[in-house]
């Protein structure tokens, strides 16, 4: 009876919240270390603008990406599906020889849903899910695209990859050499919000920064500010810190513009990363084990927050265990949209708004990077099965008792280990049947 009462209150509240549909600004950064924001405990990096954003909303401490690398997590966000089931088991690359993904042309994206329900949709920044038709942003639900079509940049001022210029405005390639990519994306996000202000429709903007992905190219000013505060810091750490603090400053400019235009009060702002930070480039994942490209928590746990003035309690913190593919159903719910299409993700809006949602205790959360490395993990409640490479043996951890994955329990709990192995094998069998190759790779 209590749960039924809460459900009725939630439904009524959502109807009330969406008397005017909210704008949605979804910010995804790239390879951010779990302890590389000051609000998440960084002892040296200062991120006052992101910190303030999170203090004004709900901050998540157990949120995970769907994968330990870029493209799969982005596919999970865009479709609300396990990435392997929509054709993106690995990283989408320029040459066919290194490509491990072809986003299913039939898959419905979050941008498709918002556009069909009266939203102005835009992608600003990094795409990384296809270079040609049918997998360009404008063909996948974004009516406006201003950003980088490829994956990582070889230079933050040159904006090239493998010698290709991948900056585009819709279908038109751009020459943008000379301005830092983070500044460009922030400028373009602000311009897009300006345009949205004059549109009767609410907006959904996906703002995807390349930073702080390598190469670690901070503006000199921000690098020097950090070195002045921390003269004994390693060069590696100082460079990354400068890139992150510049990113924080740039995000602050976008948030300031929301306020300036009077849009902040009706805008839901989400912040997250596509995976964990890379230690060899100076990232700090705290006590979490390992880093990007690994199936341990250091590669999967991501800084995440929801901010929505007068709807989400400021300063709230949640241990709710959601993952990247859960964003789509949650944001659709927040907008009051009725959508019956298939999603593997589940809405956690009740947690975001009221901090009282029950955990997905029986859900099977698959984490994968299934290109040549064949890395994967499965979490069910507090249990986590890990295979961190093709040659690596399976391990079993209880994250409640052992959050830093130090003690392999596979021999201590053989029945649990066997049960989770069967679940993982079943998933991998299904994933192996899904096409992930471009037409040119066949």
Short mmCIF file of C-alpha atoms in Angstrom, two decimals:
data_model
loop_
_atom_site.label_atom_id
_atom_site.label_comp_id
_atom_site.label_asym_id
_atom_site.label_seq_id
_atom_site.Cartn_x
_atom_site.Cartn_y
_atom_site.Cartn_z
CA UNK A 1 0.00 0.00 0.00
CA UNK A 2 2.82 2.38 0.86
CA UNK A 3 4.53 1.79 -2.49
CA UNK A 4 1.23 2.33 -4.30
CA UNK A 5 0.74 5.61 -2.44
CA UNK A 6 4.25 6.75 -3.36
CA UNK A 7 3.61 5.80 -6.99
CA UNK A 8 0.42 7.91 -7.11
CA UNK A 9 2.19 10.88 -5.51
CA UNK A 10 5.07 10.54 -7.99
CA UNK A 11 2.71 10.48 -10.97
CA UNK A 12 0.82 13.52 -9.72
CA UNK A 13 4.07 15.31 -8.99
CA UNK A 14 5.45 14.59 -12.46
CA UNK A 15 2.27 15.94 -14.04
CA UNK A 16 2.64 19.08 -11.97
CA UNK A 17 6.35 19.40 -12.75
CA UNK A 18 5.68 19.15 -16.45
CA UNK A 19 2.95 21.74 -16.70
CA UNK A 20 5.77 23.35 -18.64
CA UNK A 21 8.20 20.83 -20.06
CA UNK A 22 11.73 21.26 -18.72
CA UNK A 23 14.69 22.10 -20.86
CA UNK A 24 17.41 19.46 -20.54
CA UNK A 25 21.13 20.17 -20.66
CA UNK A 26 23.06 16.90 -20.57
CA UNK A 27 26.81 17.39 -20.04
CA UNK A 28 29.12 14.45 -20.66
CA UNK A 29 32.87 14.85 -20.19
CA UNK A 30 35.49 12.39 -21.34
CA UNK A 31 37.72 10.19 -19.13
CA UNK A 32 37.25 12.16 -15.91
CA UNK A 33 38.90 10.55 -12.88
CA UNK A 34 36.52 9.70 -10.04
CA UNK A 35 38.48 11.90 -7.62
CA UNK A 36 39.30 14.69 -10.07
CA UNK A 37 36.58 17.10 -8.94
CA UNK A 38 37.05 18.89 -5.66
CA UNK A 39 33.53 17.94 -4.57
CA UNK A 40 34.52 14.28 -5.01
CA UNK A 41 37.57 14.73 -2.83
CA UNK A 42 40.37 15.98 -5.07
CA UNK A 43 43.13 17.35 -2.85
CA UNK A 44 44.59 19.60 -5.54
CA UNK A 45 42.24 20.24 -8.50
CA UNK A 46 39.73 23.06 -8.00
CA UNK A 47 36.40 22.79 -9.83
CA UNK A 48 34.18 25.48 -8.23
CA UNK A 49 31.62 25.67 -11.05
CA UNK A 50 30.90 21.95 -11.29
CA UNK A 51 30.99 21.74 -7.49
CA UNK A 52 28.36 24.48 -7.23
CA UNK A 53 26.19 22.80 -9.84
CA UNK A 54 26.30 19.57 -7.86
CA UNK A 55 25.66 21.33 -4.54
CA UNK A 56 22.48 22.76 -6.04
CA UNK A 57 21.19 19.29 -6.89
CA UNK A 58 21.77 15.58 -6.21
CA UNK A 59 25.21 14.03 -6.43
CA UNK A 60 25.61 10.28 -7.02
CA UNK A 61 28.45 8.29 -5.47
CA UNK A 62 27.76 4.81 -6.92
CA UNK A 63 26.93 5.71 -10.52
CA UNK A 64 28.70 3.67 -13.21
CA UNK A 65 29.26 3.92 -16.95
CA UNK A 66 28.12 1.04 -19.15
CA UNK A 67 31.68 0.56 -20.37
CA UNK A 68 35.24 1.46 -19.51
CA UNK A 69 35.73 3.16 -22.91
CA UNK A 70 34.04 5.90 -24.92
CA UNK A 71 31.84 4.70 -27.80
CA UNK A 72 30.01 1.89 -25.96
CA UNK A 73 29.00 4.19 -23.11
CA UNK A 74 27.77 6.83 -25.55
CA UNK A 75 25.72 4.23 -27.42
CA UNK A 76 24.18 3.14 -24.12
CA UNK A 77 23.24 6.72 -23.27
CA UNK A 78 21.77 7.47 -26.67
CA UNK A 79 19.64 4.32 -26.88
CA UNK A 80 18.92 3.33 -23.28
CA UNK A 81 20.19 -0.11 -24.28
CA UNK A 82 23.12 -2.36 -23.53
CA UNK A 83 25.64 -1.15 -26.08
CA UNK A 84 26.31 -4.58 -27.56
CA UNK A 85 22.64 -4.98 -28.45
CA UNK A 86 22.78 -1.86 -30.66
CA UNK A 87 26.02 -2.73 -32.44
CA UNK A 88 28.68 -0.87 -30.44
CA UNK A 89 30.80 -3.42 -28.53
CA UNK A 90 33.97 -1.34 -28.88
CA UNK A 91 35.42 1.90 -30.12
CA UNK A 92 34.26 3.46 -33.39
CA UNK A 93 37.40 4.34 -35.37
CA UNK A 94 38.23 6.08 -38.63
CA UNK A 95 39.87 3.13 -40.45
CA UNK A 96 37.88 -0.07 -40.91
CA UNK A 97 40.84 -2.06 -39.65
CA UNK A 98 40.47 -0.59 -36.17
CA UNK A 99 36.73 -0.06 -36.04
CA UNK A 100 34.55 -1.96 -33.55
CA UNK A 101 31.11 -0.45 -33.85
CA UNK A 102 28.21 0.36 -36.16
CA UNK A 103 25.26 1.89 -34.33
CA UNK A 104 22.14 0.00 -35.35
CA UNK A 105 20.28 2.23 -37.85
CA UNK A 106 16.97 0.90 -36.50
CA UNK A 107 17.71 1.77 -32.87
CA UNK A 108 15.66 4.64 -31.45
CA UNK A 109 17.78 7.32 -29.79
CA UNK A 110 16.94 9.65 -26.93
CA UNK A 111 17.15 12.51 -29.45
CA UNK A 112 14.58 10.75 -31.67
CA UNK A 113 12.17 10.54 -28.74
CA UNK A 114 12.61 14.15 -27.65
CA UNK A 115 12.36 15.47 -31.20
CA UNK A 116 9.15 13.52 -31.88
CA UNK A 117 7.69 14.92 -28.67
CA UNK A 118 8.14 18.60 -29.45
CA UNK A 119 11.71 19.24 -28.27
CA UNK A 120 14.41 21.17 -30.05
CA UNK A 121 17.35 18.72 -30.09
CA UNK A 122 21.04 19.51 -30.47
CA UNK A 123 24.42 17.89 -30.04
CA UNK A 124 27.36 20.15 -29.23
CA UNK A 125 30.81 18.57 -29.13
CA UNK A 126 32.00 14.99 -29.45
CA UNK A 127 29.94 12.39 -31.34
CA UNK A 128 32.15 9.27 -31.73
CA UNK A 129 29.40 6.98 -33.03
CA UNK A 130 29.85 7.13 -36.77
CA UNK A 131 31.50 9.11 -39.54
CA UNK A 132 29.08 8.58 -42.40
CA UNK A 133 25.40 8.06 -43.16
CA UNK A 134 23.29 6.68 -41.58
CA UNK A 135 25.22 7.33 -38.38
CA UNK A 136 25.74 11.07 -38.29
CA UNK A 137 24.11 13.14 -35.53
CA UNK A 138 21.57 14.84 -37.81
CA UNK A 139 20.34 11.41 -38.92
CA UNK A 140 20.03 10.12 -35.35
CA UNK A 141 17.57 12.62 -33.92
CA UNK A 142 19.66 15.77 -33.50
CA UNK A 143 18.25 18.55 -35.66
CA UNK A 144 21.35 20.62 -34.95
CA UNK A 145 24.94 19.40 -34.68
CA UNK A 146 27.95 21.59 -34.02
CA UNK A 147 30.97 19.60 -33.01
CA UNK A 148 33.52 16.86 -33.57
CA UNK A 149 32.40 13.89 -35.64
CA UNK A 150 35.34 11.66 -34.75
CA UNK A 151 36.76 10.17 -31.56
CA UNK A 152 39.76 11.65 -29.73
CA UNK A 153 41.51 14.72 -31.09
CA UNK A 154 45.16 14.59 -31.95
CA UNK A 155 45.45 18.24 -30.88
CA UNK A 156 43.04 20.48 -28.94
CA UNK A 157 43.89 23.47 -31.14
CA UNK A 158 44.18 21.69 -34.51
CA UNK A 159 40.99 19.57 -34.09
CA UNK A 160 42.18 16.80 -36.38
CA UNK A 161 42.27 13.02 -36.11
CA UNK A 162 44.45 10.88 -38.37
CA UNK A 163 44.91 13.99 -40.48
CA UNK A 164 41.15 14.45 -40.94
CA UNK A 165 39.30 17.61 -39.95
CA UNK A 166 36.22 16.37 -38.13
CA UNK A 167 34.63 19.60 -36.93
CA UNK A 168 31.17 20.02 -38.46
CA UNK A 169 28.14 22.24 -38.36
CA UNK A 170 25.35 19.85 -39.35
CA UNK A 171 26.68 18.29 -42.59
CA UNK A 172 29.15 21.08 -43.34
CA UNK A 173 32.84 20.57 -42.41
CA UNK A 174 34.44 23.51 -40.62
CA UNK A 175 37.95 24.97 -40.46
CA UNK A 176 38.36 25.80 -36.77
CA UNK A 177 42.12 25.72 -36.18
CA UNK A 178 43.48 27.98 -33.47
CA UNK A 179 40.88 27.95 -30.68
CA UNK A 180 40.92 25.40 -27.87
CA UNK A 181 38.23 22.77 -28.44
CA UNK A 182 36.78 23.20 -24.95
CA UNK A 183 36.29 26.91 -25.61
CA UNK A 184 34.74 26.21 -29.00
CA UNK A 185 32.24 23.72 -27.60
CA UNK A 186 31.25 26.12 -24.81
CA UNK A 187 30.85 28.99 -27.29
CA UNK A 188 28.72 26.79 -29.52
CA UNK A 189 26.63 25.55 -26.58
CA UNK A 190 25.94 29.15 -25.55
CA UNK A 191 24.99 30.11 -29.11
CA UNK A 192 22.68 27.11 -29.31
CA UNK A 193 20.99 28.05 -26.04
CA UNK A 194 20.57 31.57 -27.38
CA UNK A 195 18.80 30.12 -30.43
CA UNK A 196 16.69 27.89 -28.23
CA UNK A 197 15.58 30.93 -26.21
CA UNK A 198 13.83 32.21 -29.33
CA UNK A 199 12.18 28.85 -30.05
CA UNK A 200 8.78 28.06 -28.56
CA UNK A 201 9.87 24.48 -27.95
CA UNK A 202 11.79 23.26 -24.89
CA UNK A 203 15.33 22.17 -25.70
CA UNK A 204 17.37 19.02 -25.22
CA UNK A 205 21.07 19.80 -25.61
CA UNK A 206 23.69 17.07 -25.40
CA UNK A 207 26.92 18.91 -24.59
CA UNK A 208 29.81 16.46 -24.98
CA UNK A 209 33.32 17.69 -24.20
CA UNK A 210 36.49 15.93 -25.40
CA UNK A 211 38.24 17.08 -22.22
CA UNK A 212 39.92 15.72 -20.24
CA UNK A 213 40.71 12.90 -22.73
CA UNK A 214 44.29 12.76 -23.96
CA UNK A 215 46.24 14.38 -25.51
CA UNK A 216 46.53 16.49 -22.38
CA UNK A 217 46.59 19.99 -23.87
CA UNK A 218 45.54 22.62 -21.32
CA UNK A 219 45.63 26.35 -22.09
CA UNK A 220 48.85 27.78 -20.70
CA UNK A 221 47.01 30.10 -18.30
CA UNK A 222 45.27 27.25 -16.49
CA UNK A 223 48.37 25.07 -16.38
CA UNK A 224 50.36 27.91 -14.84
CA UNK A 225 47.69 28.72 -12.27
CA UNK A 226 47.78 25.14 -11.05
CA UNK A 227 51.60 25.05 -10.99
CA UNK A 228 51.64 28.25 -8.95
CA UNK A 229 49.37 26.63 -6.34
CA UNK A 230 51.20 23.28 -6.47
CA UNK A 231 54.83 23.88 -7.49
CA UNK A 232 55.83 20.34 -6.48
CA UNK A 233 53.15 18.63 -8.56
CA UNK A 234 54.36 16.34 -11.31
CA UNK A 235 54.26 17.70 -14.85
CA UNK A 236 51.75 15.00 -15.75
CA UNK A 237 49.40 15.98 -12.96
CA UNK A 238 49.76 19.71 -13.62
CA UNK A 239 48.88 19.32 -17.29
CA UNK A 240 45.76 17.27 -16.56
CA UNK A 241 44.71 19.60 -13.75
CA UNK A 242 44.99 22.57 -16.10
CA UNK A 243 42.80 20.81 -18.66
CA UNK A 244 40.14 19.94 -16.05
CA UNK A 245 40.13 23.38 -14.41
CA UNK A 246 39.76 24.98 -17.84
CA UNK A 247 36.85 22.63 -18.55
CA UNK A 248 35.26 23.62 -15.23
CA UNK A 249 35.60 27.30 -16.12
CA UNK A 250 34.06 26.68 -19.53
CA UNK A 251 31.10 24.76 -18.13
CA UNK A 252 30.59 27.68 -15.77
CA UNK A 253 30.24 30.00 -18.75
CA UNK A 254 27.44 27.84 -20.15
CA UNK A 255 25.65 27.73 -16.79
CA UNK A 256 26.01 31.50 -16.42
CA UNK A 257 24.32 31.96 -19.77
CA UNK A 258 21.39 29.81 -18.71
CA UNK A 259 20.95 32.16 -15.77
CA UNK A 260 21.41 35.27 -17.89
CA UNK A 261 18.64 34.18 -20.26
CA UNK A 262 16.29 33.29 -17.41
CA UNK A 263 16.26 29.59 -18.37
CA UNK A 264 17.98 28.02 -15.38
CA UNK A 265 14.89 27.54 -13.22
CA UNK A 266 13.23 25.34 -15.82
CA UNK A 267 16.33 23.47 -16.97
CA UNK A 268 17.35 20.05 -15.72
CA UNK A 269 21.15 19.83 -15.88
CA UNK A 270 22.86 16.45 -15.80
CA UNK A 271 26.61 16.03 -15.43
CA UNK A 272 28.49 12.76 -16.01
CA UNK A 273 31.55 11.16 -17.61
CA UNK A 274 31.70 8.38 -20.19
CA UNK A 275 34.09 6.27 -18.07
CA UNK A 276 36.80 6.60 -15.45
CA UNK A 277 40.12 8.43 -15.68
CA UNK A 278 43.38 7.13 -17.15
CA UNK A 279 46.13 6.93 -14.53
CA UNK A 280 49.04 7.20 -16.94
CA UNK A 281 47.81 10.64 -17.95
CA UNK A 282 47.66 11.82 -14.35
CA UNK A 283 44.06 10.99 -13.42
CA UNK A 284 43.05 10.22 -9.84
CA UNK A 285 40.38 7.57 -9.24
CA UNK A 286 40.88 7.64 -5.48
CA UNK A 287 40.97 4.21 -3.85
CA UNK A 288 39.02 2.58 -6.65
CA UNK A 289 40.89 -0.20 -8.40
CA UNK A 290 42.45 0.43 -11.84
CA UNK A 291 41.30 2.96 -14.44
CA UNK A 292 39.92 3.49 -17.93
CA UNK A 293 39.99 0.36 -20.16
CA UNK A 294 39.52 -1.86 -17.10
CA UNK A 295 36.41 -3.55 -15.71
CA UNK A 296 37.22 -2.68 -12.12
CA UNK A 297 35.47 0.26 -10.47
CA UNK A 298 38.20 2.73 -11.40
CA UNK A 299 37.27 2.26 -15.03
CA UNK A 300 33.52 2.31 -14.50
CA UNK A 301 32.60 4.62 -11.59
CA UNK A 302 31.79 8.14 -12.78
CA UNK A 303 31.07 11.51 -11.17
CA UNK A 304 27.37 12.19 -11.81
CA UNK A 305 24.76 14.73 -10.73
CA UNK A 306 21.24 16.01 -11.46
CA UNK A 307 20.33 19.65 -10.83
CA UNK A 308 16.81 21.03 -11.27
CA UNK A 309 15.92 24.15 -9.24
CA UNK A 310 12.94 23.74 -6.89
CA UNK A 311 12.49 20.11 -8.04
CA UNK A 312 15.60 18.42 -6.63
CA UNK A 313 16.70 19.05 -3.06
CA UNK A 314 19.96 21.04 -3.02
CA UNK A 315 22.91 19.33 -1.40
CA UNK A 316 21.41 15.85 -1.63
CA UNK A 317 23.59 12.82 -2.13
CA UNK A 318 22.65 9.36 -3.35
CA UNK A 319 24.21 5.90 -3.27
CA UNK A 320 21.69 4.64 -5.83
CA UNK A 321 23.33 2.23 -8.29
CA UNK A 322 22.27 3.41 -11.74
CA UNK A 323 24.29 3.33 -14.96
CA UNK A 324 24.60 5.18 -18.26
CA UNK A 325 21.75 3.40 -20.05
CA UNK A 326 19.37 4.53 -17.28
CA UNK A 327 19.65 8.19 -18.30
CA UNK A 328 17.32 7.83 -21.28
CA UNK A 329 14.29 6.41 -19.44
CA UNK A 330 14.86 8.80 -16.52
CA UNK A 331 15.01 11.92 -18.69
CA UNK A 332 12.01 10.80 -20.73
CA UNK A 333 10.10 10.44 -17.46
CA UNK A 334 11.29 13.84 -16.25
CA UNK A 335 9.89 15.40 -19.43
CA UNK A 336 6.55 13.65 -18.95
CA UNK A 337 6.89 11.79 -22.25
CA UNK A 338 5.02 8.56 -22.80
CA UNK A 339 7.32 6.12 -24.60
CA UNK A 340 6.70 2.41 -25.08
CA UNK A 341 9.83 1.48 -27.03
CA UNK A 342 12.21 -1.12 -25.66
CA UNK A 343 14.97 0.02 -23.31
CA UNK A 344 17.31 -2.06 -21.16
CA UNK A 345 17.76 0.90 -18.83
CA UNK A 346 15.29 1.78 -16.08
CA UNK A 347 14.09 5.12 -14.81
CA UNK A 348 15.34 6.25 -11.42
CA UNK A 349 13.41 9.54 -11.40
CA UNK A 350 11.84 8.73 -8.04
CA UNK A 351 15.34 8.68 -6.54
CA UNK A 352 16.31 11.93 -8.27
CA UNK A 353 13.22 13.78 -7.08
CA UNK A 354 12.49 12.16 -3.72
CA UNK A 355 15.55 10.10 -2.75
CA UNK A 356 13.39 7.11 -1.90
CA UNK A 357 13.56 4.71 -4.84
CA UNK A 358 14.36 1.08 -4.10
CA UNK A 359 17.52 -0.29 -5.66
CA UNK A 360 17.39 -2.45 -8.79
CA UNK A 361 18.43 -5.35 -6.55
CA UNK A 362 17.80 -8.20 -9.00
CA UNK A 363 18.89 -6.41 -12.15
CA UNK A 364 21.78 -7.81 -14.14
CA UNK A 365 24.13 -4.94 -14.97
CA UNK A 366 26.46 -5.92 -17.80
CA UNK A 367 29.64 -3.92 -18.36
CA UNK A 368 31.46 -4.70 -21.58
CA UNK A 369 34.26 -3.82 -23.96
CA UNK A 370 34.02 -6.67 -26.42
CA UNK A 371 36.44 -5.75 -29.15
CA UNK A 372 39.74 -7.61 -29.29
CA UNK A 373 40.28 -7.29 -25.55
CA UNK A 374 37.08 -9.15 -24.60
CA UNK A 375 36.66 -7.46 -21.22
CA UNK A 376 33.40 -7.76 -19.35
CA UNK A 377 31.78 -7.72 -15.92
CA UNK A 378 28.40 -8.43 -14.38
CA UNK A 379 26.95 -6.86 -11.27
CA UNK A 380 23.88 -8.15 -9.45
CA UNK A 381 23.17 -6.25 -6.23
CA UNK A 382 26.50 -6.25 -4.33
CA UNK A 383 28.07 -9.11 -6.28
CA UNK A 384 30.38 -8.39 -9.21
CA UNK A 385 31.90 -10.87 -11.65
CA UNK A 386 34.95 -9.56 -13.52
CA UNK A 387 37.00 -10.76 -16.49
CA UNK A 388 39.49 -8.01 -17.23
CA UNK A 389 41.09 -9.42 -20.38
CA UNK A 390 40.80 -12.30 -22.80
CA UNK A 391 43.51 -14.20 -20.90
CA UNK A 392 42.41 -13.04 -17.47
CA UNK A 393 40.55 -15.49 -15.25
CA UNK A 394 37.11 -14.67 -13.88
CA UNK A 395 37.01 -13.10 -10.42
CA UNK A 396 34.17 -12.51 -7.97
CA UNK A 397 33.85 -9.59 -5.56
CA UNK A 398 31.34 -8.38 -3.01
CA UNK A 399 31.39 -4.60 -3.40
CA UNK A 400 29.54 -3.94 -0.17
CA UNK A 401 32.21 -5.69 1.87
CA UNK A 402 35.10 -5.00 -0.49
CA UNK A 403 34.48 -1.78 -2.47
CA UNK A 404 38.06 -1.64 -3.75
CA UNK A 405 38.01 -5.17 -5.21
CA UNK A 406 40.93 -6.60 -3.30
CA UNK A 407 39.73 -10.12 -2.44
CA UNK A 408 38.63 -12.57 -5.13
CA UNK A 409 35.79 -14.69 -3.69
CA UNK A 410 35.32 -17.04 -6.63
CA UNK A 411 36.55 -20.06 -4.66
CA UNK A 412 34.74 -19.07 -1.47
CA UNK A 413 31.32 -18.80 -3.13
CA UNK A 414 31.35 -21.39 -5.91
CA UNK A 415 27.57 -21.43 -6.36
CA UNK A 416 27.31 -17.66 -6.73
CA UNK A 417 30.32 -17.71 -9.04
CA UNK A 418 28.81 -20.43 -11.24
CA UNK A 419 25.42 -18.71 -11.35
CA UNK A 420 26.92 -15.41 -12.48
CA UNK A 421 29.17 -17.13 -15.03
CA UNK A 422 26.08 -18.66 -16.63
CA UNK A 423 24.36 -15.26 -16.76
CA UNK A 424 27.44 -13.68 -18.31
CA UNK A 425 27.87 -16.46 -20.86
CA UNK A 426 24.23 -16.16 -21.87
CA UNK A 427 24.62 -12.43 -22.45
CA UNK A 428 27.82 -12.87 -24.44
CA UNK A 429 26.14 -15.44 -26.67
CA UNK A 430 23.39 -12.92 -27.49
CA UNK A 431 25.89 -10.12 -28.02
CA UNK A 432 27.92 -12.22 -30.45
CA UNK A 433 24.90 -12.44 -32.77
CA UNK A 434 24.52 -8.66 -33.14
CA UNK A 435 26.19 -7.04 -36.16
CA UNK A 436 28.75 -4.41 -35.22
CA UNK A 437 30.54 -4.01 -38.55
CA UNK A 438 30.16 -1.15 -40.99
CA UNK A 439 28.92 -2.15 -44.45
CA UNK A 440 32.45 -1.46 -45.71
CA UNK A 441 33.86 -4.07 -43.30
CA UNK A 442 31.79 -6.97 -44.59
#
